[in-house]
PDB file of C-alpha atoms in Angstrom:
ATOM      1  CA  ASP A   1     109.297  92.649  86.785  1.00 96.00           C
ATOM      2  CA  ILE A   2     107.599  95.061  84.349  1.00 97.00           C
ATOM      3  CA  GLN A   3     110.103  97.475  83.252  1.00 98.00           C
ATOM      4  CA  MET A   4     108.828 101.077  82.391  1.00 98.00           C
ATOM      5  CA  THR A   5     110.950 103.257  80.283  1.00 98.00           C
ATOM      6  CA  GLN A   6     110.255 107.081  79.653  1.00 98.00           C
ATOM      7  CA  SER A   7     111.113 109.656  76.978  1.00 97.00           C
ATOM      8  CA  PRO A   8     112.553 112.464  77.205  1.00 97.00           C
ATOM      9  CA  SER A   9     113.933 112.351  80.892  1.00 98.00           C
ATOM     10  CA  SER A  10     113.876 116.124  80.869  1.00 97.00           C
ATOM     11  CA  LEU A  11     112.505 118.772  78.660  1.00 97.00           C
ATOM     12  CA  SER A  12     112.242 122.531  78.199  1.00 96.00           C
ATOM     13  CA  ALA A  13     109.157 124.248  77.297  1.00 96.00           C
ATOM     14  CA  SER A  14     107.742 127.355  77.481  1.00 95.00           C
ATOM     15  CA  VAL A  15     104.368 128.496  78.903  1.00 95.00           C
ATOM     16  CA  GLY A  16     101.718 127.920  76.574  1.00 96.00           C
ATOM     17  CA  ASP A  17     103.615 124.973  74.988  1.00 96.00           C
ATOM     18  CA  ARG A  18     102.085 121.635  74.051  1.00 97.00           C
ATOM     19  CA  VAL A  19     103.987 119.192  75.178  1.00 97.00           C
ATOM     20  CA  THR A  20     104.262 115.164  75.129  1.00 98.00           C
ATOM     21  CA  ILE A  21     105.763 112.223  77.710  1.00 98.00           C
ATOM     22  CA  ALA A  22     106.053 109.299  76.327  1.00 98.00           C
ATOM     23  CA  CYS A  23     106.005 105.990  78.342  1.00 98.00           C
ATOM     24  CA  ARG A  24     107.011 102.393  77.675  1.00 98.00           C
ATOM     25  CA  ALA A  25     106.056  98.918  79.398  1.00 98.00           C
ATOM     26  CA  SER A  26     108.043  95.601  78.509  1.00 98.00           C
ATOM     27  CA  ARG A  27     105.016  93.620  77.988  1.00 98.00           C
ATOM     28  CA  ASP A  28     101.509  94.359  76.955  1.00 97.00           C
ATOM     29  CA  ILE A  29      99.541  96.548  80.250  1.00 96.00           C
ATOM     30  CA  ARG A  30      96.585  96.778  78.609  1.00 95.00           C
ATOM     31  CA  THR A  31      95.504  99.882  79.919  1.00 95.00           C
ATOM     32  CA  HIS A  32      96.395  99.503  83.496  1.00 96.00           C
ATOM     33  CA  LEU A  33      99.082 102.510  83.299  1.00 97.00           C
ATOM     34  CA  ASN A  34      99.081 105.968  85.608  1.00 98.00           C
ATOM     35  CA  TRP A  35     100.360 109.099  85.545  1.00 98.00           C
ATOM     36  CA  TYR A  36     101.591 110.957  88.712  1.00 98.00           C
ATOM     37  CA  GLN A  37     102.980 114.874  88.947  1.00 98.00           C
ATOM     38  CA  GLN A  38     105.685 114.997  91.942  1.00 98.00           C
ATOM     39  CA  LYS A  39     106.638 119.126  92.292  1.00 97.00           C
ATOM     40  CA  SER A  40     109.922 119.530  93.719  1.00 96.00           C
ATOM     41  CA  GLY A  41     109.528 118.495  98.084  1.00 96.00           C
ATOM     42  CA  LYS A  42     106.078 117.393  97.711  1.00 98.00           C
ATOM     43  CA  ALA A  43     104.720 113.641  97.765  1.00 98.00           C
ATOM     44  CA  PRO A  44     103.396 112.943  94.110  1.00 98.00           C
ATOM     45  CA  GLU A  45      99.558 113.481  92.746  1.00 98.00           C
ATOM     46  CA  LEU A  46      97.884 111.398  90.513  1.00 98.00           C
ATOM     47  CA  LEU A  47      97.022 113.298  87.368  1.00 98.00           C
ATOM     48  CA  VAL A  48      95.584 110.146  85.144  1.00 98.00           C
ATOM     49  CA  TYR A  49      94.575 106.484  85.745  1.00 97.00           C
ATOM     50  CA  ALA A  50      93.714 103.991  83.696  1.00 96.00           C
ATOM     51  CA  ALA A  51      95.348 104.879  80.456  1.00 97.00           C
ATOM     52  CA  SER A  52      92.996 108.065  80.121  1.00 97.00           C
ATOM     53  CA  SER A  53      90.857 108.930  82.391  1.00 96.00           C
ATOM     54  CA  LEU A  54      91.829 112.474  84.521  1.00 97.00           C
ATOM     55  CA  GLN A  55      91.266 112.052  88.024  1.00 97.00           C
ATOM     56  CA  GLY A  56      89.630 114.699  89.760  1.00 96.00           C
ATOM     57  CA  GLY A  57      90.242 117.860  90.008  1.00 96.00           C
ATOM     58  CA  VAL A  58      92.995 117.573  87.285  1.00 98.00           C
ATOM     59  CA  PRO A  59      92.838 120.397  84.888  1.00 97.00           C
ATOM     60  CA  SER A  60      91.384 119.022  81.356  1.00 97.00           C
ATOM     61  CA  ARG A  61      94.858 120.439  79.785  1.00 97.00           C
ATOM     62  CA  PHE A  62      96.270 117.027  80.788  1.00 98.00           C
ATOM     63  CA  SER A  63      95.277 114.347  78.902  1.00 98.00           C
ATOM     64  CA  GLY A  64      96.679 110.612  78.295  1.00 98.00           C
ATOM     65  CA  SER A  65      96.172 108.138  75.667  1.00 98.00           C
ATOM     66  CA  GLY A  66      97.610 104.555  74.831  1.00 98.00           C
ATOM     67  CA  SER A  67      97.369 100.811  75.350  1.00 97.00           C
ATOM     68  CA  GLY A  68      99.387  97.589  75.325  1.00 97.00           C
ATOM     69  CA  THR A  69     103.400  98.757  75.773  1.00 98.00           C
ATOM     70  CA  ASP A  70     102.826 102.530  74.759  1.00 98.00           C
ATOM     71  CA  PHE A  71     101.234 105.601  76.501  1.00 98.00           C
ATOM     72  CA  PHE A  72     101.583 108.927  75.989  1.00 98.00           C
ATOM     73  CA  LEU A  73     101.159 112.074  78.766  1.00 98.00           C
ATOM     74  CA  THR A  74     100.048 115.456  76.907  1.00 98.00           C
ATOM     75  CA  ILE A  75      99.874 118.812  78.522  1.00 97.00           C
ATOM     76  CA  SER A  76      98.586 120.730  76.338  1.00 94.00           C
ATOM     77  CA  ASP A  77      98.991 124.816  76.809  1.00 93.00           C
ATOM     78  CA  LEU A  78     101.521 124.393  79.924  1.00 96.00           C
ATOM     79  CA  GLN A  79     101.109 126.643  82.677  1.00 95.00           C
ATOM     80  CA  PRO A  80     103.696 127.964  85.049  1.00 93.00           C
ATOM     81  CA  GLU A  81     102.492 125.217  88.116  1.00 95.00           C
ATOM     82  CA  ASP A  82     103.125 122.540  85.419  1.00 96.00           C
ATOM     83  CA  PHE A  83     106.616 122.319  85.928  1.00 93.00           C
ATOM     84  CA  ALA A  84     107.444 119.013  87.425  1.00 97.00           C
ATOM     85  CA  ILE A  85     108.786 115.834  87.098  1.00 98.00           C
ATOM     86  CA  TYR A  86     106.139 113.290  85.563  1.00 98.00           C
ATOM     87  CA  TYR A  87     106.018 109.544  86.693  1.00 98.00           C
ATOM     88  CA  CYS A  88     104.010 106.454  84.782  1.00 98.00           C
ATOM     89  CA  GLN A  89     103.286 103.589  86.738  1.00 98.00           C
ATOM     90  CA  GLN A  90     101.787 100.352  85.450  1.00 97.00           C
ATOM     91  CA  SER A  91      99.327  98.568  87.633  1.00 96.00           C
ATOM     92  CA  ASP A  92      98.696  95.416  86.019  1.00 94.00           C
ATOM     93  CA  ILE A  93     101.012  93.030  87.821  1.00 94.00           C
ATOM     94  CA  THR A  94     102.634  93.404  91.515  1.00 93.00           C
ATOM     95  CA  PRO A  95     105.612  94.880  92.020  1.00 96.00           C
ATOM     96  CA  ARG A  96     104.321  98.132  90.589  1.00 97.00           C
ATOM     97  CA  THR A  97     106.642  99.248  88.451  1.00 98.00           C
ATOM     98  CA  PHE A  98     107.591 103.080  88.052  1.00 98.00           C
ATOM     99  CA  GLY A  99     109.174 104.905  85.463  1.00 98.00           C
ATOM    100  CA  PRO A 100     112.431 106.801  85.963  1.00 98.00           C
ATOM    101  CA  GLY A 101     110.742 109.907  85.160  1.00 98.00           C
ATOM    102  CA  THR A 102     110.404 113.435  83.037  1.00 98.00           C
ATOM    103  CA  ARG A 103     111.376 116.373  84.406  1.00 98.00           C
ATOM    104  CA  VAL A 104     109.394 119.196  82.625  1.00 97.00           C
ATOM    105  CA  ASP A 105     111.468 122.717  83.247  1.00 95.00           C
ATOM    106  CA  ILE A 106     111.025 126.701  82.280  1.00 86.00           C
ATOM    107  CA  LYS A 107     112.274 126.873  78.936  1.00 85.00           C
TER     108      LYS A 107
ATOM    109  CA  GLN B   1      88.139 114.690 103.782  1.00 93.00           C
ATOM    110  CA  ALA B   2      90.141 111.953 103.512  1.00 96.00           C
ATOM    111  CA  GLN B   3      93.650 112.547 104.521  1.00 97.00           C
ATOM    112  CA  LEU B   4      97.098 110.491 105.166  1.00 98.00           C
ATOM    113  CA  VAL B   5      99.565 112.090 108.320  1.00 98.00           C
ATOM    114  CA  GLN B   6     102.837 110.653 108.620  1.00 98.00           C
ATOM    115  CA  SER B   7     104.855 110.263 111.758  1.00 98.00           C
ATOM    116  CA  GLY B   8     107.976 112.091 111.329  1.00 98.00           C
ATOM    117  CA  PRO B   9     112.016 112.158 110.362  1.00 98.00           C
ATOM    118  CA  GLU B  10     113.948 109.363 111.735  1.00 98.00           C
ATOM    119  CA  MET B  11     117.547 108.922 112.108  1.00 98.00           C
ATOM    120  CA  LYS B  12     119.071 105.514 112.099  1.00 98.00           C
ATOM    121  CA  LYS B  13     122.399 103.361 112.341  1.00 98.00           C
ATOM    122  CA  PRO B  14     123.100 100.930 109.770  1.00 98.00           C
ATOM    123  CA  GLY B  15     121.835  97.253 111.246  1.00 97.00           C
ATOM    124  CA  ALA B  16     118.932  98.996 113.361  1.00 98.00           C
ATOM    125  CA  SER B  17     115.703  98.897 112.342  1.00 98.00           C
ATOM    126  CA  VAL B  18     112.818 101.932 111.982  1.00 98.00           C
ATOM    127  CA  LYS B  19     108.902 101.637 112.102  1.00 98.00           C
ATOM    128  CA  VAL B  20     107.316 104.560 110.195  1.00 98.00           C
ATOM    129  CA  SER B  21     103.395 105.294 110.838  1.00 98.00           C
ATOM    130  CA  CYS B  22     100.534 106.482 108.738  1.00 98.00           C
ATOM    131  CA  LYS B  23      97.100 107.447 109.821  1.00 97.00           C
ATOM    132  CA  ALA B  24      94.322 107.271 107.420  1.00 96.00           C
ATOM    133  CA  SER B  25      91.119 109.416 107.942  1.00 94.00           C
ATOM    134  CA  GLY B  26      88.277 110.536 106.452  1.00 94.00           C
ATOM    135  CA  TYR B  27      87.454 107.406 104.555  1.00 94.00           C
ATOM    136  CA  THR B  28      86.209 104.045 104.687  1.00 93.00           C
ATOM    137  CA  PHE B  29      89.693 102.134 105.677  1.00 94.00           C
ATOM    138  CA  SER B  30      88.178  98.828 104.655  1.00 93.00           C
ATOM    139  CA  SER B  31      87.434  99.840 101.248  1.00 94.00           C
ATOM    140  CA  TYR B  32      91.344 100.162  99.880  1.00 96.00           C
ATOM    141  CA  SER B  33      94.748  99.241 100.509  1.00 96.00           C
ATOM    142  CA  MET B  34      97.685 101.223 101.412  1.00 98.00           C
ATOM    143  CA  SER B  35     100.977 100.744  99.579  1.00 98.00           C
ATOM    144  CA  TRP B  36     104.041 102.165 100.571  1.00 98.00           C
ATOM    145  CA  VAL B  37     106.620 103.816  98.460  1.00 98.00           C
ATOM    146  CA  ARG B  38     110.165 104.904  98.855  1.00 98.00           C
ATOM    147  CA  GLN B  39     112.404 107.551  97.121  1.00 98.00           C
ATOM    148  CA  ALA B  40     115.852 108.068  97.299  1.00 98.00           C
ATOM    149  CA  PRO B  41     117.459 111.536  97.091  1.00 97.00           C
ATOM    150  CA  GLY B  42     117.610 112.911  94.122  1.00 95.00           C
ATOM    151  CA  GLN B  43     115.621 109.700  92.756  1.00 97.00           C
ATOM    152  CA  GLY B  44     112.365 107.970  91.310  1.00 97.00           C
ATOM    153  CA  LEU B  45     109.475 106.420  92.850  1.00 98.00           C
ATOM    154  CA  GLU B  46     109.824 102.585  94.293  1.00 98.00           C
ATOM    155  CA  TRP B  47     107.093 100.114  95.479  1.00 98.00           C
ATOM    156  CA  VAL B  48     108.037  99.299  98.571  1.00 98.00           C
ATOM    157  CA  GLY B  49     104.665  96.598  98.800  1.00 97.00           C
ATOM    158  CA  TRP B  50     100.800  96.999 100.176  1.00 97.00           C
ATOM    159  CA  ILE B  51      98.759  95.795 102.623  1.00 97.00           C
ATOM    160  CA  SER B  52      95.390  95.486 102.339  1.00 95.00           C
ATOM    161  CA  GLY B  53      92.937  97.544 104.457  1.00 93.00           C
ATOM    162  CA  TYR B  54      90.001  94.770 104.077  1.00 92.00           C
ATOM    163  CA  ASN B  55      91.783  91.601 105.103  1.00 92.00           C
ATOM    164  CA  GLY B  56      95.685  93.054 106.455  1.00 93.00           C
ATOM    165  CA  ASP B  57      96.943  90.138 103.109  1.00 96.00           C
ATOM    166  CA  THR B  58     100.424  91.833 102.604  1.00 96.00           C
ATOM    167  CA  ASN B  59     102.500  91.893  99.251  1.00 96.00           C
ATOM    168  CA  TYR B  60     106.053  93.383  99.498  1.00 97.00           C
ATOM    169  CA  ALA B  61     108.544  93.353  96.524  1.00 96.00           C
ATOM    170  CA  TYR B  62     111.067  91.076  96.171  1.00 95.00           C
ATOM    171  CA  LYS B  63     113.613  92.837  97.105  1.00 94.00           C
ATOM    172  CA  TYR B  64     112.126  93.583 100.783  1.00 92.00           C
ATOM    173  CA  SER B  65     110.768  90.357 101.390  1.00 83.00           C
ATOM    174  CA  GLY B  66     112.939  89.224 104.589  1.00 90.00           C
ATOM    175  CA  ARG B  67     113.487  92.577 105.567  1.00 96.00           C
ATOM    176  CA  VAL B  68     109.849  94.099 105.565  1.00 98.00           C
ATOM    177  CA  THR B  69     106.815  94.033 107.225  1.00 98.00           C
ATOM    178  CA  MET B  70     102.873  96.115 107.032  1.00 98.00           C
ATOM    179  CA  THR B  71     101.081  95.772 109.663  1.00 97.00           C
ATOM    180  CA  THR B  72      97.873  97.844 110.875  1.00 96.00           C
ATOM    181  CA  ASP B  73      95.895  99.209 113.884  1.00 93.00           C
ATOM    182  CA  THR B  74      92.526  99.300 113.695  1.00 86.00           C
ATOM    183  CA  SER B  75      91.845  99.499 117.575  1.00 81.00           C
ATOM    184  CA  THR B  76      91.399 103.258 117.670  1.00 77.00           C
ATOM    185  CA  SER B  77      89.276 105.382 116.408  1.00 77.00           C
ATOM    186  CA  THR B  78      91.433 106.276 113.234  1.00 81.00           C
ATOM    187  CA  THR B  79      93.432 103.676 111.499  1.00 94.00           C
ATOM    188  CA  THR B  80      97.043 103.864 111.089  1.00 97.00           C
ATOM    189  CA  VAL B  81      99.327 101.612 108.890  1.00 98.00           C
ATOM    190  CA  TYR B  82     102.770 100.784 110.193  1.00 98.00           C
ATOM    191  CA  LEU B  83     105.950  99.880 107.978  1.00 98.00           C
ATOM    192  CA  TYR B  84     108.918  98.226 109.641  1.00 98.00           C
ATOM    193  CA  LEU B  85     112.187  98.021 108.369  1.00 98.00           C
ATOM    194  CA  ARG B  86     114.983  95.915 109.335  1.00 97.00           C
ATOM    195  CA  SER B  87     118.553  95.884 108.901  1.00 97.00           C
ATOM    196  CA  LEU B  88     118.971  99.080 107.658  1.00 97.00           C
ATOM    197  CA  THR B  89     121.749 100.071 105.105  1.00 97.00           C
ATOM    198  CA  SER B  90     122.690 103.660 104.110  1.00 97.00           C
ATOM    199  CA  ASP B  91     120.583 102.452 100.781  1.00 97.00           C
ATOM    200  CA  ASP B  92     117.724 102.521 102.425  1.00 98.00           C
ATOM    201  CA  THR B  93     118.289 106.600 103.293  1.00 98.00           C
ATOM    202  CA  ALA B  94     114.698 107.810 101.420  1.00 98.00           C
ATOM    203  CA  ILE B  95     111.500 109.409 101.737  1.00 98.00           C
ATOM    204  CA  TYR B  96     108.656 106.970 102.593  1.00 98.00           C
ATOM    205  CA  TYR B  97     105.268 107.712 101.345  1.00 98.00           C
ATOM    206  CA  CYS B  98     101.768 106.009 102.193  1.00 98.00           C
ATOM    207  CA  ALA B  99      99.234 106.185  99.629  1.00 98.00           C
ATOM    208  CA  ARG B 100      95.826 104.923  99.509  1.00 98.00           C
ATOM    209  CA  VAL B 101      95.318 102.356  96.686  1.00 97.00           C
ATOM    210  CA  THR B 102      91.990 101.742  94.899  1.00 93.00           C
ATOM    211  CA  SER B 103      89.855  98.881  94.746  1.00 88.00           C
ATOM    212  CA  TRP B 104      91.604  96.818  91.065  1.00 84.00           C
ATOM    213  CA  VAL B 105      89.342  97.192  88.280  1.00 83.00           C
ATOM    214  CA  TYR B 106      89.625  95.079  85.188  1.00 81.00           C
ATOM    215  CA  ASP B 107      89.697  97.677  82.851  1.00 79.00           C
ATOM    216  CA  LEU B 108      90.639  99.988  84.750  1.00 83.00           C
ATOM    217  CA  GLY B 109      93.449  98.504  87.205  1.00 87.00           C
ATOM    218  CA  ASN B 110      93.690 100.097  90.066  1.00 92.00           C
ATOM    219  CA  TYR B 111      95.816 103.437  91.305  1.00 96.00           C
ATOM    220  CA  GLU B 112      97.447 105.531  94.139  1.00 97.00           C
ATOM    221  CA  ASP B 113      95.254 108.587  94.671  1.00 97.00           C
ATOM    222  CA  LEU B 114      95.487 109.926  97.887  1.00 98.00           C
ATOM    223  CA  TRP B 115      99.412 110.378  99.148  1.00 98.00           C
ATOM    224  CA  GLY B 116     101.231 111.292 102.397  1.00 98.00           C
ATOM    225  CA  GLN B 117     103.661 113.994 103.276  1.00 98.00           C
ATOM    226  CA  GLY B 118     106.768 111.443 103.448  1.00 98.00           C
ATOM    227  CA  THR B 119     109.050 110.283 105.962  1.00 98.00           C
ATOM    228  CA  LEU B 120     111.976 111.080 105.594  1.00 98.00           C
ATOM    229  CA  VAL B 121     114.301 108.322 107.239  1.00 98.00           C
ATOM    230  CA  THR B 122     118.088 108.509 107.013  1.00 98.00           C
ATOM    231  CA  VAL B 123     120.719 105.960 107.650  1.00 98.00           C
ATOM    232  CA  SER B 124     124.347 106.963 108.507  1.00 97.00           C
ATOM    233  CA  SER B 125     126.578 105.690 110.981  1.00 95.00           C
TER     234      SER B 125
END
């Protein structure tokens, strides 16, 4: 199985900040990497697919980058509704695997 | 619009089985697969497996092989996908999500772009 790791596991930030979350795969997954946002008590929602393609309806302050084994999700100008847990997921092979998540809290 | 509506919470005893449903509507079912993803209390996301909406082929995560079955029912005007999990233990206590999966494209991979609201399955004696 491909192991996914994320850093940091949590971070505190203020409204207006720029934050970056890192995700690493245990082997080359090309650009087969997706990012999801999960708010408390809700189902996950797709933010970014194929490492850098923004899902329709997702604000442009979200962006994804990377390829191979190292990927990043950046949120510029953090908004109150962005405080949530963010998960990366590889779609290169089954079983599909998720990172452990990064919690973004209000400072 | 496209939506996935799941069945209600379940309470089961250890050793029992559970069947969770996911009613899909508003899109062409055969153009997508359906994943099941679970989340234990306070934990992350774990992929259980998926079923093709095109031909019913399944792919289960190895740790669930032999205990899980995914099926589809297209006999009514809406299509329902089922997750059947047997020999339950307390470790199976989790929210189970169904999620629509796009077709795989070489440069893009695929992704879960639409999620159900989740079904809490509690296993306790």
